[in-house]
Coordinates of C-alpha atoms in Angstrom, one line a residue:
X1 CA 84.1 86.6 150.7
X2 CA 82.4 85.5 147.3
X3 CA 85.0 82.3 147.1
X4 CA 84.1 81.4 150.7
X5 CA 80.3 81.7 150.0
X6 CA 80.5 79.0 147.0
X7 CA 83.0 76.6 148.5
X8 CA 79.8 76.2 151.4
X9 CA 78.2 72.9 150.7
X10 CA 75.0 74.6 151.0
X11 CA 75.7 75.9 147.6
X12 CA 76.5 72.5 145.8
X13 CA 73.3 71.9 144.1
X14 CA 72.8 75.4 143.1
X15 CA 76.4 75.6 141.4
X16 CA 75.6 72.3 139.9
X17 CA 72.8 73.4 138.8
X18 CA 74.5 76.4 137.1
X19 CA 77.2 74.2 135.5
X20 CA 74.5 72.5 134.1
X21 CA 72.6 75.6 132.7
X22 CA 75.8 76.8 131.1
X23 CA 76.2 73.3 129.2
X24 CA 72.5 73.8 127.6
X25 CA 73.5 77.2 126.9
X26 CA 76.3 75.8 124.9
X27 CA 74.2 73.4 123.6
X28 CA 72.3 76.0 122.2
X29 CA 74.6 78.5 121.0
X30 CA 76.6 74.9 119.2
X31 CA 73.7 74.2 116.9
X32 CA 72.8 78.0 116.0
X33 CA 76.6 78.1 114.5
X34 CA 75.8 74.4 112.9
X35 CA 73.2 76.2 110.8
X36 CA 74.8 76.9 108.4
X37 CA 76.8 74.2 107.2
X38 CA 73.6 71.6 108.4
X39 CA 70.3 72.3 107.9
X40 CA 69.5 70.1 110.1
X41 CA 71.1 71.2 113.2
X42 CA 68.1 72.9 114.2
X43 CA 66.3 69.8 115.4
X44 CA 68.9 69.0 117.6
X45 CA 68.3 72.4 119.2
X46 CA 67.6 71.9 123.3
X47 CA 63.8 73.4 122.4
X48 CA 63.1 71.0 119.7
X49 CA 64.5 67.8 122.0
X50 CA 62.8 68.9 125.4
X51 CA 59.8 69.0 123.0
X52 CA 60.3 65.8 121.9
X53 CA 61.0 64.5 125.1
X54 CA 58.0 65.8 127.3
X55 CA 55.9 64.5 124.0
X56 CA 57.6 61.4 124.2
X57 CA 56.9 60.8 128.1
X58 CA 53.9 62.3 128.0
X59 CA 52.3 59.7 125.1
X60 CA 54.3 56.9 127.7
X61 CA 56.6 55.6 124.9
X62 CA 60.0 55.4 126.9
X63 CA 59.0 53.9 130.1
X64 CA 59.2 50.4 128.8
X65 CA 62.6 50.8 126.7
X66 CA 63.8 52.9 129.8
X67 CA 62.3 49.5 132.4
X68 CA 64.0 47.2 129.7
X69 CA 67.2 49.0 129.6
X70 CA 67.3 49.3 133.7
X71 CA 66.5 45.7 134.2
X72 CA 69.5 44.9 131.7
X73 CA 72.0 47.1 134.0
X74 CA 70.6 45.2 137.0
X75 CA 71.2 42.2 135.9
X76 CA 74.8 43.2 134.5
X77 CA 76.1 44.5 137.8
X78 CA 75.0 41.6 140.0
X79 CA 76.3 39.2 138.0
X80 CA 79.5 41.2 137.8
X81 CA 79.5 41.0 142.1
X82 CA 78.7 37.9 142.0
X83 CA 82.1 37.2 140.1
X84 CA 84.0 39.8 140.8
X85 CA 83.4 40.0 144.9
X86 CA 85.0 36.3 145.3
X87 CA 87.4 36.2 142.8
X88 CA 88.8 40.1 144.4
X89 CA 88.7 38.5 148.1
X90 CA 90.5 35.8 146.6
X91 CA 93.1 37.6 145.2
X92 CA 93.4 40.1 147.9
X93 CA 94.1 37.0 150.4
X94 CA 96.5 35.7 148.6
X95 CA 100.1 37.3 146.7
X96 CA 100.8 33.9 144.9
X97 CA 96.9 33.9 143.3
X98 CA 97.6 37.7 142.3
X99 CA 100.5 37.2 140.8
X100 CA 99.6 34.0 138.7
X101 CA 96.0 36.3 137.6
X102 CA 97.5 40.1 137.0
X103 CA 98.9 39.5 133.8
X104 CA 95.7 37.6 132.9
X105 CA 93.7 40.1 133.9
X106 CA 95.1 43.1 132.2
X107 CA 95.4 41.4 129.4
X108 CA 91.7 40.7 129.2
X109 CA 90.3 44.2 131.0
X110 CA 92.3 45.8 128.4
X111 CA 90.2 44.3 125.4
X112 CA 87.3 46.9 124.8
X113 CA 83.8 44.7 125.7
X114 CA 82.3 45.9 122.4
X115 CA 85.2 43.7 121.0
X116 CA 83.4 41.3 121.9
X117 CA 80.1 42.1 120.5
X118 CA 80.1 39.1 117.4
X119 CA 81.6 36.2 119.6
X120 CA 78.8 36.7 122.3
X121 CA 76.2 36.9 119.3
X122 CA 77.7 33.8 117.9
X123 CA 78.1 32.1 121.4
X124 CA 74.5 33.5 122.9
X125 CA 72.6 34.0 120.1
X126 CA 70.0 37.1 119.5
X127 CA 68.3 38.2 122.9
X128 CA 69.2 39.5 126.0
X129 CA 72.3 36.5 127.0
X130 CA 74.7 38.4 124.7
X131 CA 73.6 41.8 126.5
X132 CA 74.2 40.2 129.9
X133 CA 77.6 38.3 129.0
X134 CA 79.5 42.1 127.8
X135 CA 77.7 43.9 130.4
X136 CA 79.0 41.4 133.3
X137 CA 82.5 41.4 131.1
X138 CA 82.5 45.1 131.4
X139 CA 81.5 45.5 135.2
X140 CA 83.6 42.9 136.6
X141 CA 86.9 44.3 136.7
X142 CA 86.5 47.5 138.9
X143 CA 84.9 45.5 141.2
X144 CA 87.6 43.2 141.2
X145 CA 90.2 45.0 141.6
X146 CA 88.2 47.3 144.2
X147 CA 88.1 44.4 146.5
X148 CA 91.3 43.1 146.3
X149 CA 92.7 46.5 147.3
X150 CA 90.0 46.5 150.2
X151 CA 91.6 43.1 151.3
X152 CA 95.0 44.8 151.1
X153 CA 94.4 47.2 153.3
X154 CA 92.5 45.6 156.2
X155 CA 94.2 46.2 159.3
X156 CA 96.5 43.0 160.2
X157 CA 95.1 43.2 163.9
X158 CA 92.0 42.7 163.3
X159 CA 92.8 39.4 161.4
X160 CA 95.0 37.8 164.7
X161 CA 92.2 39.0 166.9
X162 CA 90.1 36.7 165.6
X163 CA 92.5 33.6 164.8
X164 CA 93.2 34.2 168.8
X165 CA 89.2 34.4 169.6
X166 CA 89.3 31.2 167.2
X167 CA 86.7 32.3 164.9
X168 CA 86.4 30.3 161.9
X169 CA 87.0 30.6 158.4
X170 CA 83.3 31.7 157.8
X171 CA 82.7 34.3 160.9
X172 CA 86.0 35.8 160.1
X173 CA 85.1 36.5 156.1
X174 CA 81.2 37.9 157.0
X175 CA 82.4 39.9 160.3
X176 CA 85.7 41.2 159.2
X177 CA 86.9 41.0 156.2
X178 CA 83.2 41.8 154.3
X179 CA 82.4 44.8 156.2
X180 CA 86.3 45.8 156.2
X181 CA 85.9 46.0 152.7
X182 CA 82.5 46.3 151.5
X183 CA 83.6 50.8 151.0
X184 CA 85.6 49.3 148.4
X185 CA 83.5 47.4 146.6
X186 CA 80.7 49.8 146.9
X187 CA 83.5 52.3 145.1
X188 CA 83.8 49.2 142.2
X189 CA 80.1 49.0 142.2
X190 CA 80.2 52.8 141.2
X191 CA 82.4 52.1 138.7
X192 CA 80.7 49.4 137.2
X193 CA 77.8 51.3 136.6
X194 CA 79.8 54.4 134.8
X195 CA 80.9 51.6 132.7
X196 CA 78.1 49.4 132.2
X197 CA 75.5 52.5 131.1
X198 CA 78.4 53.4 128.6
X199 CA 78.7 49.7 126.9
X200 CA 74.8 49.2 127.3
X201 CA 73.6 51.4 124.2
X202 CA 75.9 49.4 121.5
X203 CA 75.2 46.3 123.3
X204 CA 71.5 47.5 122.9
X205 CA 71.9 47.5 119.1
X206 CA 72.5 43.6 118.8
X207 CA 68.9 42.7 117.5
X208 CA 67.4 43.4 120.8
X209 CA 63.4 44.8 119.8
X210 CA 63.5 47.2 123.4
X211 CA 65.8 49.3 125.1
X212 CA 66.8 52.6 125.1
X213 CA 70.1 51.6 122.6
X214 CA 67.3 50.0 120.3
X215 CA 65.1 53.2 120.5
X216 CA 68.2 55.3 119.1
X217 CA 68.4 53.1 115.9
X218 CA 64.8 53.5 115.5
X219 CA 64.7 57.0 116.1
X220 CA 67.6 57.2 113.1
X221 CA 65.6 54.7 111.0
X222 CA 62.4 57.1 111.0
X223 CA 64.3 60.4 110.7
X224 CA 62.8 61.6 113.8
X225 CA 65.9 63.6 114.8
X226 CA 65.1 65.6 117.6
X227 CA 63.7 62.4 119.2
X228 CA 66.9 61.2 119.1
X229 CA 68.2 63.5 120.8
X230 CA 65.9 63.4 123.1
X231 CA 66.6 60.0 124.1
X232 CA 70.5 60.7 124.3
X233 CA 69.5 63.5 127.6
X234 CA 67.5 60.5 129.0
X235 CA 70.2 58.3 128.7
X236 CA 72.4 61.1 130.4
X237 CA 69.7 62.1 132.9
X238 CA 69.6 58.5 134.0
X239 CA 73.6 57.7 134.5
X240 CA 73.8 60.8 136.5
X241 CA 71.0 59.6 138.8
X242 CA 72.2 56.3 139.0
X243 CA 76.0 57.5 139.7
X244 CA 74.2 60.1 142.4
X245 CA 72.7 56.7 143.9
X246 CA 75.5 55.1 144.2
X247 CA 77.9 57.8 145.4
X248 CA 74.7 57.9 148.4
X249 CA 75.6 54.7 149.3
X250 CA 79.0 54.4 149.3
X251 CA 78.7 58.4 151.4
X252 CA 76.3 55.8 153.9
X253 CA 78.3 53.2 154.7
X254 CA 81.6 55.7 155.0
X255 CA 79.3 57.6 157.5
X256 CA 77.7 54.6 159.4
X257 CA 81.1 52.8 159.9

């Protein structure tokens, strides 16, 4: 009876809600053992950071790093579909392009984007281009490879349905094959994001004078520990609503088609 009561959706946000009460009781119960071989564990207690952090929204002094840091992700992922959408159809249409690209590609999605770091410095400069270039180098490739496997699986039918309505080249990729696949790239979207909030607070650290990856180092800078910490359950809080976001879309477009 109890297992059937909390496998009812009903129940999801309550149990999530619980999982995530349990983590801050951890949380807590981590830093009153760290005690004693740090004293100063105790400002990264959960009391002394959601201090911090109500003082911090309070006084307004994350909503520009936090507007900075968004913009930044933005940017990232639509550059990302606007190279990774084409270049996925495009290898989805065709076996020959795939195989001539996939040892290419896994070559370079292998290479960690932070690898990258002093080249895009060197190539870009100081400022947000270098930010841009690894976030878009980091997002690209779920989305990618998202949309080729959409391609893959389109239904064949579909495809000499319209070569025998003789729709062109155009109608065929905006009412068939775009729709037929946009749940896959809307899954690649989703991963992009996991990915780009990851790379985004190193990339954040490259000279940049905003951003929530900038705060950090400043927070370390000034000591101001618990403020630190504060800004790492931002960073969390955000990711989680921006994965949440996301997963609504992709659950929309699944429902509506």
């Amino acid at each position: 009876m109890l297992k059937r009561l909390f496998n009812r959706s009903d129940y999801r946000l309550e149990l999530s809600l619980f999982g995530l009460a349990v983590l801050v009781l951890l949380w807590s119960i981590g830093t009153q053992l760290l005690k004693d071989t740090s004293a100063l564990a105790g400002l990264f207690s959960p009391r002394h950071t959601f201090d911090s952090l109500w003082q911090l929204l309070a006084q307004n002094q994350l909503t520009v790093h936090t507007l900075t840091s968004l913009k930044r992700v933005l940017v990232g992922l639509v550059l990302a579909l606007l190279l990774g959408v084409p270049v996925g159809l495009a290898i989805g249409s065709s076996r020959t392009l795939e195989s001539a690209t996939s040892g290419a590609f896994q070559f370079l999605r292998m290479i960690s984007p932070l690898s990258w770091m002093p080249i895009a410095v060197m190539a870009f400069g100081i400022g947000d281009a270098p930010i841009y270039f690894l976030l878009t180098f980091a997002a690209v490739w779920p989305i990618i490879l998202n949309t080729a496997a959409g391609v893959k699986q389109l239904d064949p039918q579909w495809l000499m349905l319209a070569r025998s309505l003789s729709a062109t080249r155009g109608e065929v990729l905006l009412r068939i094959v775009v729709p037929g696949v946009l749940g896959h790239i809307l899954t690649g979207v989703r991963l992009a994001i996991g990915v780009i909030w990851i790379v985004l607070v190193p990339c954040e650290m490259l000279g940049v004078s905003s951003g929530l990856g900038y705060f950090i180092l400043d927070t370390r800078d000034r000591l101001a520990y618990s403020e630190l910490m504060a800004v790492i359950v931002l960073i969390g809080a955000l990711g989680f609503m921006l994965d949440g976001l996301a997963q609504k879309l992709h659950r929309a477009w699944t429902h509506a088609s």
